[in-house]
Amino acid sequence: MFGLSLDEVSEILGISNYEQAVKDLAPCGNDYSRCANYEKSQIVLLSKELNKNLKNFENMDEKIKDFMPIFNYYEEFLAILRHSSNGNCPGCRFSDKPTCQCSINMCHKKEKVRY
């Protein structure tokens, strides 16, 4: 491209190098940072933080249900939050038994696809 090397074009466009892309993307093309089960995703990290900050909130929950009816569903919310806080997958590429059990994960290993 206009006499520039691939590295120079990548730098100008802000494109990560191949190895960084492999670290950041699941074999299906999903960004690990958006995976609800990836241990370092914002979903997991923020869920852990919120879960910690809501400690003992159930005592308050009972008191505010009458004037804030949405809190009638607090237990369901808490179940989802706790589930989201337990994400522990190191990444599909980096685990022999990923917790997602996605067929793409098995296929890319079998076919030795590395993208």
PDB file of C-alpha atoms in Angstrom:
ATOM      1  CA  MET A   1       0.000   0.000   0.000  1.00  0.00           C
ATOM      2  CA  PHE A   2       1.789   3.107  -1.261  1.00  0.00           C
ATOM      3  CA  GLY A   3       5.243   1.626  -0.633  1.00  0.00           C
ATOM      4  CA  LEU A   4       4.608   0.908   3.056  1.00  0.00           C
ATOM      5  CA  SER A   5       5.330  -2.395   4.735  1.00  0.00           C
ATOM      6  CA  LEU A   6       2.507  -4.424   6.273  1.00  0.00           C
ATOM      7  CA  ASP A   7       3.784  -3.510   9.756  1.00  0.00           C
ATOM      8  CA  GLU A   8       3.759   0.199   8.881  1.00  0.00           C
ATOM      9  CA  VAL A   9       0.207  -0.008   7.519  1.00  0.00           C
ATOM     10  CA  SER A  10      -0.892  -1.930  10.599  1.00  0.00           C
ATOM     11  CA  GLU A  11       0.640   0.695  12.859  1.00  0.00           C
ATOM     12  CA  ILE A  12      -0.952   3.581  10.953  1.00  0.00           C
ATOM     13  CA  LEU A  13      -4.369   1.927  11.014  1.00  0.00           C
ATOM     14  CA  GLY A  14      -4.024   0.866  14.641  1.00  0.00           C
ATOM     15  CA  ILE A  15      -4.363  -2.788  13.765  1.00  0.00           C
ATOM     16  CA  SER A  16      -2.866  -5.216  16.269  1.00  0.00           C
ATOM     17  CA  ASN A  17      -0.366  -7.684  15.024  1.00  0.00           C
ATOM     18  CA  TYR A  18      -1.346 -11.262  14.330  1.00  0.00           C
ATOM     19  CA  GLU A  19      -0.158 -12.666  17.652  1.00  0.00           C
ATOM     20  CA  GLN A  20      -2.123 -10.036  19.575  1.00  0.00           C
ATOM     21  CA  ALA A  21      -5.219 -10.834  17.505  1.00  0.00           C
ATOM     22  CA  VAL A  22      -4.841 -14.521  18.340  1.00  0.00           C
ATOM     23  CA  LYS A  23      -4.687 -13.622  22.047  1.00  0.00           C
ATOM     24  CA  ASP A  24      -7.735 -11.343  21.816  1.00  0.00           C
ATOM     25  CA  LEU A  25     -10.045 -13.384  19.590  1.00  0.00           C
ATOM     26  CA  ALA A  26     -11.718 -16.727  20.115  1.00  0.00           C
ATOM     27  CA  PRO A  27     -11.552 -19.215  17.214  1.00  0.00           C
ATOM     28  CA  CYS A  28     -15.113 -18.239  16.281  1.00  0.00           C
ATOM     29  CA  GLY A  29     -14.015 -14.620  15.884  1.00  0.00           C
ATOM     30  CA  ASN A  30     -15.627 -13.361  19.090  1.00  0.00           C
ATOM     31  CA  ASP A  31     -13.663 -10.878  21.156  1.00  0.00           C
ATOM     32  CA  TYR A  32     -12.732 -12.557  24.457  1.00  0.00           C
ATOM     33  CA  SER A  33     -13.338  -9.305  26.327  1.00  0.00           C
ATOM     34  CA  ARG A  34     -17.042  -9.656  25.507  1.00  0.00           C
ATOM     35  CA  CYS A  35     -17.383 -13.294  26.537  1.00  0.00           C
ATOM     36  CA  ALA A  36     -19.521 -13.841  29.627  1.00  0.00           C
ATOM     37  CA  ASN A  37     -17.384 -16.786  30.704  1.00  0.00           C
ATOM     38  CA  TYR A  38     -13.862 -15.480  29.953  1.00  0.00           C
ATOM     39  CA  GLU A  39     -12.095 -14.914  33.270  1.00  0.00           C
ATOM     40  CA  LYS A  40     -10.700 -11.508  32.279  1.00  0.00           C
ATOM     41  CA  SER A  41     -13.751 -10.123  30.472  1.00  0.00           C
ATOM     42  CA  GLN A  42     -15.352  -6.919  31.655  1.00  0.00           C
ATOM     43  CA  ILE A  43     -18.567  -8.881  32.222  1.00  0.00           C
ATOM     44  CA  VAL A  44     -16.886 -11.189  34.733  1.00  0.00           C
ATOM     45  CA  LEU A  45     -14.728  -8.536  36.384  1.00  0.00           C
ATOM     46  CA  LEU A  46     -17.552  -6.021  36.788  1.00  0.00           C
ATOM     47  CA  SER A  47     -19.961  -8.730  37.963  1.00  0.00           C
ATOM     48  CA  LYS A  48     -17.491  -9.713  40.672  1.00  0.00           C
ATOM     49  CA  GLU A  49     -17.138  -6.101  41.734  1.00  0.00           C
ATOM     50  CA  LEU A  50     -20.895  -5.488  41.784  1.00  0.00           C
ATOM     51  CA  ASN A  51     -21.493  -8.754  43.624  1.00  0.00           C
ATOM     52  CA  LYS A  52     -18.971  -7.688  46.265  1.00  0.00           C
ATOM     53  CA  ASN A  53     -20.541  -4.229  46.599  1.00  0.00           C
ATOM     54  CA  LEU A  54     -24.039  -5.661  46.991  1.00  0.00           C
ATOM     55  CA  LYS A  55     -23.036  -7.745  50.003  1.00  0.00           C
ATOM     56  CA  ASN A  56     -25.907  -7.688  52.547  1.00  0.00           C
ATOM     57  CA  PHE A  57     -28.060  -5.589  50.197  1.00  0.00           C
ATOM     58  CA  GLU A  58     -30.820  -8.198  50.475  1.00  0.00           C
ATOM     59  CA  ASN A  59     -31.631  -6.633  53.853  1.00  0.00           C
ATOM     60  CA  MET A  60     -32.341  -3.335  52.092  1.00  0.00           C
ATOM     61  CA  ASP A  61     -34.057  -5.088  49.225  1.00  0.00           C
ATOM     62  CA  GLU A  62     -36.949  -6.199  51.422  1.00  0.00           C
ATOM     63  CA  LYS A  63     -37.484  -2.660  52.683  1.00  0.00           C
ATOM     64  CA  ILE A  64     -37.708  -0.976  49.287  1.00  0.00           C
ATOM     65  CA  LYS A  65     -39.871  -3.458  47.356  1.00  0.00           C
ATOM     66  CA  ASP A  66     -43.047  -1.562  48.197  1.00  0.00           C
ATOM     67  CA  PHE A  67     -42.013   1.694  46.547  1.00  0.00           C
ATOM     68  CA  MET A  68     -39.617   0.224  43.969  1.00  0.00           C
ATOM     69  CA  PRO A  69     -41.417  -2.878  42.596  1.00  0.00           C
ATOM     70  CA  ILE A  70     -38.492  -3.834  40.347  1.00  0.00           C
ATOM     71  CA  PHE A  71     -36.830  -5.200  43.481  1.00  0.00           C
ATOM     72  CA  ASN A  72     -39.414  -7.996  43.553  1.00  0.00           C
ATOM     73  CA  TYR A  73     -37.042  -9.582  41.023  1.00  0.00           C
ATOM     74  CA  TYR A  74     -33.878  -9.044  43.026  1.00  0.00           C
ATOM     75  CA  GLU A  75     -33.329 -12.763  43.648  1.00  0.00           C
ATOM     76  CA  GLU A  76     -33.402 -13.489  39.912  1.00  0.00           C
ATOM     77  CA  PHE A  77     -31.009 -10.606  39.271  1.00  0.00           C
ATOM     78  CA  LEU A  78     -28.711 -11.888  42.005  1.00  0.00           C
ATOM     79  CA  ALA A  79     -28.692 -15.390  40.502  1.00  0.00           C
ATOM     80  CA  ILE A  80     -27.605 -13.998  37.117  1.00  0.00           C
ATOM     81  CA  LEU A  81     -25.013 -11.754  38.755  1.00  0.00           C
ATOM     82  CA  ARG A  82     -23.530 -14.643  40.742  1.00  0.00           C
ATOM     83  CA  HIS A  83     -23.415 -16.780  37.626  1.00  0.00           C
ATOM     84  CA  SER A  84     -21.668 -13.974  35.721  1.00  0.00           C
ATOM     85  CA  SER A  85     -19.186 -13.580  38.579  1.00  0.00           C
ATOM     86  CA  ASN A  86     -18.021 -17.162  38.185  1.00  0.00           C
ATOM     87  CA  GLY A  87     -16.550 -16.912  34.692  1.00  0.00           C
ATOM     88  CA  ASN A  88     -13.320 -18.891  34.777  1.00  0.00           C
ATOM     89  CA  CYS A  89     -12.464 -19.794  31.198  1.00  0.00           C
ATOM     90  CA  PRO A  90      -8.863 -18.918  30.256  1.00  0.00           C
ATOM     91  CA  GLY A  91      -9.956 -18.635  26.621  1.00  0.00           C
ATOM     92  CA  CYS A  92     -11.036 -21.224  24.078  1.00  0.00           C
ATOM     93  CA  ARG A  93      -7.618 -21.359  22.475  1.00  0.00           C
ATOM     94  CA  PHE A  94      -5.884 -21.887  25.796  1.00  0.00           C
ATOM     95  CA  SER A  95      -7.980 -24.657  27.311  1.00  0.00           C
ATOM     96  CA  ASP A  96      -8.373 -28.305  26.375  1.00  0.00           C
ATOM     97  CA  LYS A  97     -11.852 -28.318  27.873  1.00  0.00           C
ATOM     98  CA  PRO A  98     -13.354 -24.883  27.387  1.00  0.00           C
ATOM     99  CA  THR A  99     -16.441 -24.259  29.443  1.00  0.00           C
ATOM    100  CA  CYS A 100     -18.370 -23.028  26.416  1.00  0.00           C
ATOM    101  CA  GLN A 101     -18.260 -26.486  24.781  1.00  0.00           C
ATOM    102  CA  CYS A 102     -18.557 -24.847  21.386  1.00  0.00           C
ATOM    103  CA  SER A 103     -18.173 -27.039  18.303  1.00  0.00           C
ATOM    104  CA  ILE A 104     -15.983 -24.392  16.647  1.00  0.00           C
ATOM    105  CA  ASN A 105     -13.449 -24.836  19.406  1.00  0.00           C
ATOM    106  CA  MET A 106     -13.103 -28.551  18.700  1.00  0.00           C
ATOM    107  CA  CYS A 107     -13.146 -28.049  14.929  1.00  0.00           C
ATOM    108  CA  HIS A 108     -10.357 -25.453  14.851  1.00  0.00           C
ATOM    109  CA  LYS A 109      -8.104 -27.759  16.883  1.00  0.00           C
ATOM    110  CA  LYS A 110      -8.864 -30.800  14.756  1.00  0.00           C
ATOM    111  CA  GLU A 111      -8.287 -28.903  11.496  1.00  0.00           C
ATOM    112  CA  LYS A 112      -5.286 -27.023  12.980  1.00  0.00           C
ATOM    113  CA  VAL A 113      -6.754 -23.650  12.008  1.00  0.00           C
ATOM    114  CA  ARG A 114      -4.864 -20.785  13.606  1.00  0.00           C
ATOM    115  CA  TYR A 115      -6.406 -17.438  12.893  1.00  0.00           C
TER     116      TYR A 115
END
